[in-house]
Short mmCIF file of C-alpha atoms and ligand atoms in Angstrom, two decimals:
data_model
loop_
_atom_site.label_atom_id
_atom_site.label_comp_id
_atom_site.label_asym_id
_atom_site.label_seq_id
_atom_site.Cartn_x
_atom_site.Cartn_y
_atom_site.Cartn_z
CA MET A 1 6.91 -8.32 -17.54
CA ASN A 2 8.47 -4.70 -16.87
CA ALA A 3 12.51 -5.14 -18.82
CA MET A 4 14.07 -1.89 -18.96
CA ASN A 5 13.81 -0.19 -21.91
CA PRO A 6 16.82 1.63 -23.65
CA MET A 7 15.96 4.54 -22.17
CA ASN A 8 14.55 7.85 -23.32
CA THR A 9 15.71 11.48 -23.08
CA MET A 10 13.18 14.40 -21.34
CA ASN A 11 14.70 18.00 -21.10
CA THR A 12 12.13 19.37 -18.88
CA THR A 13 12.73 18.68 -15.25
CA THR A 14 10.06 20.66 -14.12
CA PHE A 15 5.94 18.91 -13.39
CA ASP A 16 2.44 19.83 -12.50
CA ALA A 17 2.98 16.65 -9.71
CA LEU A 18 5.87 15.05 -8.60
CA ILE A 19 5.14 11.93 -6.90
CA VAL A 20 7.24 9.37 -4.76
CA GLY A 21 6.91 6.18 -4.58
CA ALA A 22 5.11 3.21 -7.36
CA GLY A 23 3.16 1.43 -4.68
CA PRO A 24 -1.11 1.19 -5.75
CA ALA A 25 -1.35 5.08 -4.68
CA GLY A 26 1.13 6.08 -6.01
CA SER A 27 0.51 4.96 -9.56
CA SER A 28 -2.91 5.49 -9.16
CA ALA A 29 -2.17 9.06 -8.55
CA ALA A 30 0.06 9.19 -11.36
CA VAL A 31 -3.03 7.82 -13.59
CA LEU A 32 -6.05 10.08 -12.77
CA LEU A 33 -3.89 13.26 -13.15
CA ALA A 34 -1.57 12.78 -15.81
CA ARG A 35 -4.68 11.57 -17.83
CA ALA A 36 -6.44 15.27 -16.54
CA GLY A 37 -3.51 16.53 -18.81
CA TRP A 38 -0.84 17.53 -15.59
CA SER A 39 2.01 16.94 -16.41
CA VAL A 40 3.29 14.49 -14.07
CA ALA A 41 6.75 12.28 -12.65
CA ILE A 42 6.77 9.35 -10.96
CA VAL A 43 10.00 8.13 -8.78
CA GLU A 44 10.25 4.95 -7.77
CA LYS A 45 13.77 3.33 -5.86
CA GLN A 46 13.31 -0.01 -6.69
CA ALA A 47 13.21 -1.67 -10.35
CA PHE A 48 9.97 -3.44 -10.83
CA PRO A 49 9.07 -6.18 -10.82
CA ARG A 50 9.76 -6.60 -6.89
CA ARG A 51 8.85 -8.24 -4.43
CA LYS A 52 7.34 -6.80 -1.23
CA VAL A 53 5.85 -8.18 1.84
CA CYS A 54 2.31 -7.91 1.20
CA GLY A 55 -0.52 -10.33 1.78
CA GLU A 56 -1.30 -9.72 -1.80
CA CYS A 57 -5.65 -9.43 -1.33
CA ILE A 58 -7.07 -7.30 -2.93
CA ALA A 59 -10.72 -6.30 -2.19
CA ALA A 60 -13.45 -6.50 -4.17
CA SER A 61 -13.84 -2.63 -3.73
CA ASN A 62 -11.31 -1.82 -5.07
CA LEU A 63 -11.84 -3.94 -8.46
CA PRO A 64 -13.43 -1.42 -9.78
CA LEU A 65 -10.74 1.13 -9.31
CA LEU A 66 -8.57 -1.42 -10.89
CA GLU A 67 -10.75 -1.46 -14.30
CA ALA A 68 -11.25 2.36 -14.24
CA LEU A 69 -7.39 2.34 -13.96
CA GLY A 70 -6.90 0.73 -16.95
CA VAL A 71 -5.67 -2.68 -16.49
CA SER A 72 -8.93 -4.56 -17.77
CA PRO A 73 -10.71 -7.38 -15.83
CA ALA A 74 -9.73 -10.08 -18.95
CA ALA A 75 -6.36 -9.31 -17.73
CA PHE A 76 -6.74 -9.41 -14.67
CA ASP A 77 -8.98 -12.17 -13.89
CA SER A 78 -5.71 -14.06 -16.48
CA LEU A 79 -3.25 -13.60 -13.66
CA ALA A 80 -4.89 -12.88 -10.10
CA ALA A 81 -6.21 -15.82 -7.63
CA PRO A 82 -9.69 -18.15 -7.09
CA ARG A 83 -12.20 -15.45 -6.29
CA LEU A 84 -11.53 -15.14 -2.04
CA GLN A 85 -15.44 -16.77 -0.70
CA ARG A 86 -14.39 -18.01 3.17
CA VAL A 87 -12.68 -16.23 5.79
CA ALA A 88 -10.67 -18.72 8.36
CA PHE A 89 -9.83 -17.86 11.92
CA MET A 90 -7.01 -20.14 12.76
CA ARG A 91 -4.87 -20.52 16.46
CA GLY A 92 -3.34 -23.44 18.05
CA SER A 93 -5.46 -26.20 17.38
CA HIS A 94 -8.48 -23.56 16.77
CA ASN A 95 -9.82 -23.57 13.37
CA VAL A 96 -13.12 -21.93 12.04
CA SER A 97 -14.06 -20.65 9.11
CA ALA A 98 -17.01 -18.22 7.50
CA PRO A 99 -18.49 -17.01 4.46
CA LEU A 100 -16.55 -13.43 3.45
CA PRO A 101 -19.97 -11.16 2.24
CA ALA A 102 -19.88 -9.96 -1.17
CA ALA A 103 -19.65 -6.63 -2.75
CA THR A 104 -22.89 -5.65 -4.44
CA HIS A 105 -20.59 -4.54 -7.70
CA PRO A 106 -21.85 -7.26 -10.76
CA GLN A 107 -18.38 -7.93 -11.92
CA HIS A 108 -16.89 -7.83 -9.01
CA SER A 109 -18.15 -9.54 -5.91
CA TRP A 110 -15.00 -11.11 -4.63
CA ALA A 111 -11.08 -10.10 -3.22
CA ARG A 112 -8.71 -11.42 -5.34
CA ALA A 113 -5.14 -11.93 -4.50
CA LEU A 114 -2.43 -11.13 -6.33
CA GLY A 115 1.47 -11.15 -5.89
CA ARG A 116 2.46 -7.05 -5.53
CA GLU A 117 5.62 -7.87 -7.99
CA THR A 118 2.54 -7.99 -10.84
CA LEU A 119 0.04 -6.02 -9.45
CA ASP A 120 2.24 -3.03 -9.17
CA THR A 121 3.87 -3.38 -12.20
CA LEU A 122 0.42 -3.21 -13.41
CA LEU A 123 -0.40 0.46 -11.85
CA LEU A 124 2.61 1.36 -13.00
CA ASN A 125 2.28 0.71 -16.67
CA GLN A 126 -0.88 2.04 -16.76
CA ALA A 127 0.64 5.46 -14.98
CA ARG A 128 3.18 5.71 -18.23
CA ALA A 129 0.54 4.78 -20.84
CA ALA A 130 -1.41 7.68 -19.47
CA GLY A 131 1.44 9.70 -20.31
CA ALA A 132 3.22 10.37 -16.84
CA ARG A 133 7.24 10.05 -16.88
CA VAL A 134 8.77 6.91 -14.49
CA LEU A 135 11.68 7.61 -12.99
CA GLN A 136 13.03 4.10 -11.95
CA PRO A 137 15.40 3.10 -10.01
CA TRP A 138 15.51 6.87 -8.85
CA SER A 139 15.32 7.80 -4.61
CA VAL A 140 13.77 11.60 -3.56
CA LEU A 141 16.33 11.91 -1.22
CA SER A 142 14.41 15.94 0.73
CA VAL A 143 11.77 17.76 -0.22
CA ASP A 144 11.78 21.58 0.25
CA GLY A 145 10.03 24.90 -1.14
CA PRO A 146 7.38 26.97 -1.78
CA HIS A 147 4.24 26.21 -2.55
CA GLY A 148 3.72 25.57 -6.17
CA GLN A 149 7.37 25.61 -6.60
CA MET A 150 8.53 23.22 -4.51
CA ARG A 151 11.52 20.87 -5.31
CA ALA A 152 13.19 17.23 -4.70
CA MET A 153 15.98 16.30 -5.12
CA ALA A 154 16.43 12.81 -6.90
CA LEU A 155 19.07 10.56 -7.15
CA ASP A 156 19.41 8.19 -10.24
CA ILE A 157 20.40 4.97 -8.53
CA GLY A 158 21.84 3.31 -11.30
CA THR A 159 23.80 6.66 -12.31
CA GLY A 160 24.49 7.86 -8.48
CA GLU A 161 23.93 11.93 -10.27
CA LYS A 162 21.72 13.68 -8.63
CA THR A 163 19.36 16.10 -10.08
CA GLU A 164 16.73 18.78 -8.72
CA LEU A 165 13.31 18.13 -10.31
CA GLN A 166 10.68 21.02 -9.67
CA SER A 167 6.88 20.85 -9.01
CA ARG A 168 3.81 22.79 -8.48
CA VAL A 169 3.23 19.88 -5.85
CA VAL A 170 4.32 16.93 -4.24
CA ILE A 171 2.47 14.03 -3.77
CA LEU A 172 4.37 11.25 -0.83
CA ALA A 173 3.45 7.27 -2.09
CA ASN A 174 6.92 6.30 -0.47
CA GLY A 175 4.73 3.84 2.36
CA SER A 176 5.68 3.88 6.19
CA TRP A 177 8.97 2.33 6.05
CA GLU A 178 10.79 4.34 4.56
CA PRO A 179 10.99 8.04 5.11
CA LEU A 180 13.28 10.10 3.02
CA GLN A 181 16.98 10.71 4.02
CA SER A 182 16.29 14.59 4.44
CA VAL A 183 13.60 13.26 7.77
CA ARG A 184 15.04 9.46 8.88
CA ARG A 185 17.18 11.18 11.58
CA ALA A 186 14.62 13.43 12.20
CA GLU A 187 12.01 11.09 13.47
CA GLN A 188 14.51 8.35 13.96
CA ARG A 189 12.64 7.24 17.91
CA VAL A 190 14.20 4.17 19.86
CA ARG A 191 13.64 0.80 18.73
CA ARG A 192 10.79 -1.79 21.35
CA GLY A 193 10.09 -5.07 21.95
CA SER A 194 6.99 -3.84 20.88
CA ASP A 195 7.71 -3.06 17.50
CA LEU A 196 5.65 -5.12 15.01
CA PHE A 197 8.18 -6.49 11.99
CA ALA A 198 6.32 -7.74 9.17
CA PHE A 199 7.73 -11.15 6.97
CA LYS A 200 6.62 -12.75 3.76
CA ALA A 201 7.28 -16.27 1.86
CA ASN A 202 6.08 -17.97 -0.78
CA PHE A 203 5.21 -21.49 -1.04
CA ASP A 204 4.77 -24.23 -4.15
CA ASN A 205 1.99 -27.21 -3.94
CA ALA A 206 0.52 -25.36 -0.67
CA ASN A 207 -2.78 -27.48 0.96
CA LEU A 208 -4.79 -24.90 1.07
CA ALA A 209 -8.15 -24.72 -0.91
CA ALA A 210 -8.31 -21.51 -3.40
CA GLY A 211 -11.04 -19.14 -2.17
CA LEU A 212 -10.42 -19.24 1.51
CA LEU A 213 -8.36 -16.52 3.62
CA PRO A 214 -6.95 -17.62 6.82
CA VAL A 215 -6.20 -14.77 9.26
CA LEU A 216 -3.40 -15.65 11.81
CA ALA A 217 -3.33 -15.12 15.45
CA PHE A 218 -0.27 -16.90 17.48
CA GLU A 219 1.07 -14.43 20.66
CA GLY A 220 3.36 -11.66 19.68
CA GLY A 221 1.86 -11.29 16.69
CA TYR A 222 -0.84 -12.05 13.86
CA GLY A 223 -0.74 -12.86 10.11
CA GLY A 224 -2.58 -14.28 7.38
CA MET A 225 -2.27 -17.49 4.11
CA VAL A 226 -3.91 -17.28 0.82
CA MET A 227 -3.28 -18.93 -2.66
CA ALA A 228 -2.24 -16.10 -4.24
CA ASP A 229 -1.31 -16.31 -8.71
CA ARG A 230 0.54 -19.14 -9.95
CA GLN A 231 -0.65 -21.48 -7.07
CA THR A 232 1.52 -19.87 -4.51
CA THR A 233 0.81 -19.95 -1.13
CA THR A 234 1.07 -16.53 0.48
CA ILE A 235 1.94 -16.80 3.96
CA ALA A 236 2.36 -13.13 5.87
CA CYS A 237 2.57 -12.08 9.18
CA CYS A 238 3.71 -9.37 11.86
CA ILE A 239 5.50 -10.35 15.18
CA ARG A 240 6.80 -8.62 17.95
CA ALA A 241 10.69 -8.04 17.98
CA ASP A 242 11.19 -9.34 21.18
CA GLN A 243 9.44 -12.64 20.04
CA ILE A 244 11.93 -12.88 18.53
CA SER A 245 14.51 -12.17 20.06
CA ALA A 246 12.84 -15.41 21.90
CA LEU A 247 12.36 -17.60 18.89
CA ARG A 248 16.72 -16.89 17.22
CA ALA A 249 17.80 -17.89 20.76
CA ARG A 250 16.18 -21.47 21.22
CA LEU A 251 16.68 -21.56 16.88
CA PRO A 252 20.40 -19.77 16.71
CA GLY A 253 21.91 -19.78 13.06
CA HIS A 254 18.59 -19.14 11.56
CA SER A 255 17.35 -16.11 10.07
CA ALA A 256 14.71 -14.04 11.33
CA GLY A 257 12.19 -15.56 8.08
CA GLU A 258 12.94 -19.41 9.28
CA VAL A 259 12.70 -19.19 12.81
CA VAL A 260 9.28 -17.70 12.13
CA GLU A 261 8.67 -20.14 9.94
CA ALA A 262 9.60 -22.78 12.41
CA MET A 263 7.22 -21.14 15.22
CA LEU A 264 4.35 -21.02 12.78
CA ARG A 265 4.79 -24.37 11.55
CA ARG A 266 4.94 -24.89 15.82
CA GLU A 267 1.71 -22.82 17.06
CA CYS A 268 -0.79 -23.06 14.49
CA ALA A 269 -2.02 -26.62 12.94
CA GLY A 270 -3.82 -24.71 10.30
CA VAL A 271 -0.53 -23.05 8.84
CA ASN A 272 1.30 -26.98 9.64
CA ALA A 273 -1.13 -28.66 7.56
CA ALA A 274 -0.95 -26.49 4.68
CA LEU A 275 2.26 -26.95 4.51
CA GLN A 276 3.18 -30.19 5.13
CA THR A 277 3.98 -31.13 1.77
CA ALA A 278 5.33 -28.12 0.82
CA GLN A 279 8.25 -26.14 -0.33
CA ARG A 280 9.63 -22.29 0.39
CA LEU A 281 10.07 -20.42 -2.74
CA GLY A 282 12.95 -18.44 -2.36
CA PRO A 283 14.15 -16.68 1.11
CA TRP A 284 11.75 -15.07 3.58
CA LEU A 285 11.11 -11.75 2.81
CA GLY A 286 11.34 -8.82 6.35
CA SER A 287 10.51 -5.21 6.79
CA GLY A 288 9.36 -2.92 9.31
CA PRO A 289 8.86 -2.60 11.97
CA ILE A 290 5.55 -1.25 10.78
CA ASP A 291 4.13 1.56 11.67
CA PRO A 292 0.38 1.99 12.48
CA GLY A 293 -1.34 5.01 12.93
CA ILE A 294 -2.01 8.59 10.89
CA ARG A 295 1.06 11.08 9.80
CA LEU A 296 -2.10 12.58 7.24
CA ARG A 297 -2.63 16.34 8.76
CA GLY A 298 -4.69 18.61 7.08
CA ASP A 299 -1.67 21.73 7.20
CA ASP A 300 0.68 18.98 5.65
CA ARG A 301 2.99 20.99 2.82
CA VAL A 302 3.39 18.12 0.83
CA PHE A 303 0.04 15.43 0.18
CA LYS A 304 0.35 12.81 1.49
CA ILE A 305 -1.40 9.29 -0.22
CA GLY A 306 -1.42 5.14 1.19
CA ASN A 307 0.69 4.06 3.31
CA ALA A 308 2.28 7.36 3.74
CA ALA A 309 -0.37 8.95 4.99
CA ALA A 310 -1.39 6.16 7.55
CA GLU A 311 -1.34 2.49 8.38
CA ALA A 312 -3.61 0.19 9.20
CA HIS A 313 -2.56 -3.54 11.14
CA PRO A 314 -2.68 -5.69 8.22
CA ILE A 315 -4.89 -8.64 10.28
CA ILE A 316 -7.47 -6.77 8.13
CA GLY A 317 -6.46 -6.64 4.98
CA GLU A 318 -7.07 -3.05 3.59
CA GLY A 319 -3.46 -1.20 2.98
CA MET A 320 -3.86 -1.87 -0.72
CA SER A 321 -7.32 -1.16 -0.46
CA MET A 322 -6.87 2.79 1.71
CA ALA A 323 -3.61 2.72 -0.51
CA MET A 324 -5.86 3.41 -3.88
CA GLN A 325 -9.11 4.96 -2.43
CA SER A 326 -6.42 7.36 -0.94
CA ALA A 327 -5.21 8.33 -3.92
CA TRP A 328 -8.44 8.85 -5.88
CA LEU A 329 -9.24 10.50 -2.92
CA LEU A 330 -7.43 13.39 -3.04
CA CYS A 331 -7.64 13.47 -6.77
CA ASP A 332 -10.65 14.46 -6.66
CA ARG A 333 -9.60 17.36 -4.81
CA LEU A 334 -6.49 17.94 -6.80
CA LEU A 335 -8.85 18.05 -10.03
CA ALA A 336 -11.71 20.13 -8.84
CA THR A 337 -10.10 23.85 -8.32
CA SER A 338 -7.66 25.00 -9.61
CA GLY A 339 -6.51 28.37 -11.70
CA GLU A 340 -3.12 30.39 -12.44
CA GLY A 341 -1.95 32.33 -9.92
CA GLY A 342 0.52 34.43 -7.75
CA PRO A 343 2.08 32.25 -4.39
CA GLN A 344 -0.68 33.91 -1.97
CA ASP A 345 -3.30 31.68 -4.85
CA ALA A 346 -0.90 28.68 -4.53
CA ALA A 347 -0.55 28.40 -0.83
CA ARG A 348 -3.96 29.38 -0.19
CA TRP A 349 -5.15 26.43 -2.85
CA HIS A 350 -2.49 24.16 -2.17
CA ALA A 351 -4.26 24.70 2.38
CA ASP A 352 -7.80 24.14 0.34
CA VAL A 353 -7.08 20.77 -0.61
CA ALA A 354 -4.79 19.84 2.32
CA ARG A 355 -7.76 20.41 4.49
CA ARG A 356 -10.73 18.83 2.49
CA TYR A 357 -8.50 15.70 1.63
CA ALA A 358 -7.23 15.72 5.13
CA ALA A 359 -11.43 15.36 6.32
CA ASP A 360 -12.36 12.96 3.64
CA TRP A 361 -9.79 10.96 4.21
CA ARG A 362 -10.76 10.34 8.23
CA ARG A 363 -14.18 9.99 6.86
CA HIS A 364 -13.56 7.32 4.79
CA PHE A 365 -9.98 5.37 6.85
CA SER A 366 -10.90 6.43 10.84
CA THR A 367 -13.13 4.09 11.62
CA ARG A 368 -10.87 0.92 9.75
CA LEU A 369 -7.52 2.16 11.52
CA ARG A 370 -8.93 1.77 14.85
CA LEU A 371 -11.27 -1.29 14.17
CA ALA A 372 -7.50 -2.82 12.47
CA ALA A 373 -5.84 -2.00 15.86
CA MET A 374 -8.10 -3.03 18.47
CA LEU A 375 -8.62 -6.38 16.11
CA ALA A 376 -4.81 -6.74 16.19
CA HIS A 377 -4.00 -5.99 19.90
CA ALA A 378 -6.47 -8.67 20.29
CA ALA A 379 -4.85 -11.81 18.64
CA MET A 380 -1.17 -11.13 19.85
CA ARG A 381 -2.64 -11.67 23.64
CA PRO A 382 -3.15 -14.74 24.87
CA LEU A 383 -6.37 -14.02 26.95
CA PRO A 384 -8.25 -11.53 24.32
CA ALA A 385 -7.09 -13.90 21.66
CA SER A 386 -8.95 -16.79 23.31
CA ILE A 387 -11.75 -14.30 23.86
CA LEU A 388 -11.99 -14.28 20.15
CA VAL A 389 -11.85 -18.06 19.32
CA SER A 390 -14.37 -18.93 21.97
CA ALA A 391 -16.16 -15.79 20.15
CA VAL A 392 -15.91 -17.18 16.16
CA ARG A 393 -16.42 -20.58 17.63
CA HIS A 394 -20.41 -19.85 18.55
CA PHE A 395 -20.48 -17.01 16.12
CA PRO A 396 -19.12 -17.73 13.14
CA SER A 397 -20.57 -14.53 11.28
CA ALA A 398 -18.63 -12.48 13.48
CA VAL A 399 -15.97 -12.73 10.91
CA THR A 400 -18.31 -12.43 8.06
CA TRP A 401 -19.49 -8.82 10.02
CA SER A 402 -15.66 -7.41 10.86
CA ALA A 403 -14.86 -8.53 7.04
CA ARG A 404 -18.21 -6.29 6.59
CA TRP A 405 -16.79 -3.52 9.82
CA CYS A 406 -14.00 -3.61 8.03
CA ALA A 407 -15.32 -1.90 5.03
CA LYS A 408 -13.68 -4.59 2.77
CA VAL A 409 -17.16 -4.77 0.36
CA THR A 410 -17.24 -0.12 0.32
CA CYS A 411 -15.18 1.64 -1.56
CA ALA A 412 -14.56 5.41 -0.54
CA ILE A 413 -15.65 6.03 -4.22
CA GLU A 414 -19.11 6.67 -6.17
CA PRO A 415 -19.40 4.99 -8.89
CA ALA A 416 -19.80 8.09 -10.75
CA THR A 417 -16.35 9.63 -8.95
CA ILE A 418 -14.63 7.52 -10.24
CA ALA A 419 -16.33 7.71 -14.75
CA ARG A 420 -15.92 11.10 -14.44
CA LEU A 421 -12.11 10.65 -12.54
CA ALA A 422 -10.94 7.90 -14.72
CA SER A 423 -11.63 10.35 -17.75
CA ALA A 424 -11.77 14.26 -17.14
CA PRO A 425 -9.23 16.31 -18.34
CA ALA A 426 -8.78 19.07 -15.83
CA PRO A 427 -7.12 22.46 -14.35
CA ARG A 428 -3.57 22.47 -13.64
CA PRO A 429 -2.21 23.58 -10.48
CA PRO A 430 -1.81 26.83 -9.51
CA THR A 431 2.22 28.21 -9.51
CA ALA A 432 3.97 30.30 -7.27
CA ARG A 433 5.54 32.42 -10.77
CA ALA A 434 5.56 32.00 -14.03
CA PRO A 435 4.63 28.55 -16.09
CA LEU A 436 7.79 26.26 -14.81
CA ALA A 437 7.32 24.01 -17.59
CA ALA A 438 8.67 26.59 -19.43
CA GLN A 439 11.87 26.45 -16.59
CA SER A 440 14.30 23.79 -18.11
CA THR A 441 17.47 22.56 -16.54
CA GLY A 442 18.80 19.56 -18.99
CA PRO A 443 17.90 15.88 -20.06
CA LEU A 444 16.82 13.06 -17.61
CA THR A 445 16.65 9.74 -18.40
CA GLU A 446 13.82 8.40 -18.13
CA ALA A 447 12.77 4.32 -17.68
CA SER A 448 10.24 3.29 -19.73
C1 LIG B 1 2.71 -8.38 6.46
C2 LIG B 1 1.73 -7.48 5.53
C3 LIG B 1 0.83 -7.99 5.03
C4 LIG B 1 -0.65 -7.34 4.52
N1 LIG B 1 -1.37 -8.05 3.74
C5 LIG B 1 -2.04 -7.08 2.64
C6 LIG B 1 -3.21 -7.54 1.94
O1 LIG B 1 -3.78 -8.47 1.92
N2 LIG B 1 -3.98 -7.17 1.53
C7 LIG B 1 -3.63 -5.16 1.78
O2 LIG B 1 -4.71 -4.88 0.81
N3 LIG B 1 -3.18 -4.95 2.22
C8 LIG B 1 -1.77 -5.76 3.11
N4 LIG B 1 -0.56 -5.59 3.62
C9 LIG B 1 -0.61 -3.65 2.93
C10 LIG B 1 0.17 -3.44 1.83
O3 LIG B 1 0.87 -3.90 1.92
C11 LIG B 1 0.14 -1.66 2.56
O4 LIG B 1 -0.68 -1.25 2.94
C12 LIG B 1 0.44 -1.09 0.72
O5 LIG B 1 1.30 -1.15 0.03
C13 LIG B 1 0.45 0.61 0.71
O6 LIG B 1 0.40 0.80 -0.09
P1 LIG B 1 1.80 2.24 -0.46
O7 LIG B 1 1.33 2.77 -2.48
O8 LIG B 1 0.69 3.03 0.09
O9 LIG B 1 2.91 2.05 -0.82
P2 LIG B 1 4.10 1.21 -0.80
O10 LIG B 1 3.14 -0.59 -1.48
O11 LIG B 1 4.67 0.43 0.37
O12 LIG B 1 4.76 1.40 -2.24
C14 LIG B 1 5.86 2.56 -1.64
C15 LIG B 1 6.86 2.46 -2.49
O13 LIG B 1 7.64 3.97 -2.71
C16 LIG B 1 8.70 3.66 -3.02
N5 LIG B 1 9.69 4.63 -2.36
C17 LIG B 1 10.20 4.36 -1.08
N6 LIG B 1 10.43 5.74 -0.65
C18 LIG B 1 10.98 6.61 -2.03
C19 LIG B 1 11.59 7.19 -2.10
N7 LIG B 1 12.44 7.38 -1.57
N8 LIG B 1 11.99 7.84 -3.14
C20 LIG B 1 11.23 6.76 -4.79
N9 LIG B 1 10.82 5.14 -4.38
C21 LIG B 1 10.47 5.51 -3.30
C22 LIG B 1 9.00 2.46 -2.25
O14 LIG B 1 10.20 1.62 -2.97
C23 LIG B 1 7.67 1.43 -2.56
O15 LIG B 1 7.60 0.67 -4.18
C24 LIG B 1 0.52 -5.53 3.98
C25 LIG B 1 1.19 -4.84 5.06
C26 LIG B 1 2.18 -6.49 5.90
C27 LIG B 1 2.43 -5.66 6.29
#
């Protein structure tokens, strides 16, 4: 779908905005800023389409955003899996299901599942169509410099050449699992048995009802299962490192993904029933450890969106919502005010946007993060998990309400803001000195 065309050349290395990472957060921001008339570079280290560890459920609240970003509802409908209208809670032999709440939007009432190889490619194509420069597969190694005149060292993975990219604004949208090379050493921490590693696999011929979204709970982890696009079933889960070691000791010679699959079939009757006739499509993908918590600060020197800003335990499947919606919140603030000026103006403008964006972020997402952590820790431990099971058996509507509390049907972006940002040209960000766009240090190659 996204084969690289012959390389184009461009002769500027200077942009209004440099975005690191082309997941749902980075591509959303690239579309909005490029449409507003900013010069945008988006750097992605992997070639697309690529698989990614993710449960692949897109909450209904995001579908109007996808449409406003240029993903046509007809194209999306033809690619995505059927509407998700029921949620189940599965643990051991227990299996309780309840309706999912519907969003109030007239066209987009229900969550849908779509493989990340498809979704991320669709969104990046929209960024390209909006005029963003796509540098892929390129990797940003480091970012520094004063406000209004940031510099990033980027590596063209194809040629091994390094280029310095200059930008007035840098937006980190590089997820939470791969810090930039320059900060990796500083952030390295001791690995713990409680670290959660994430896995995903796709299956053909699984016996899972279309439109059902089971949440899985088991000792030391949690996960989800869904029929995604092309009639394939996706299973994604997180599991503690010490649990994986114990499982591998019991099944020597098998990969981590294989022992996780064996455990899921053994421990979770719902998974076992769904996979009776299924064939796995390719190997398990593994990532992590995941890093739940908030990294965003009101005084950040670079803006952060999506998982780079914060990661919620994926038991609530709200990561892509927070990724896309945080991009919209930030772009709304970036595009609201601007003006050319000196270094102090650039610093003041940056500090003001960062502070307002961080406040918006906390207002909309902090509760979701806390609820996700509570549910995740309850699901992973035997006693709280059995209390959860008994609660949902007696009150299945609690599952529906939990989905509502986790904001699965409420979008942080108002319809009027969606309409305004989807089209509006806007002022460019202030710079520290003469317009950087005038500077050029030679050609860059661009994936198109
Ligand atoms: C097991 C599991 C299940 C999940 N299920 C769901 C679900 O059902 N629904 C949901 O909404 N969310 C789910 N999530 C969460 C969701 O996957 C993430 O929250 C989401 O992908 C975050 O999007 P992002 O754009 O911030 O980052 P990412 O999607 O992680 O994208 C970051 C991109 O940056 C690139 N990158 C990284 N470093 C660099 C660099 N130095 N230079 C250039 N590029 C770089 C990466 O290659 C990547 O493409 C799940 C997560 C897990 C672990």
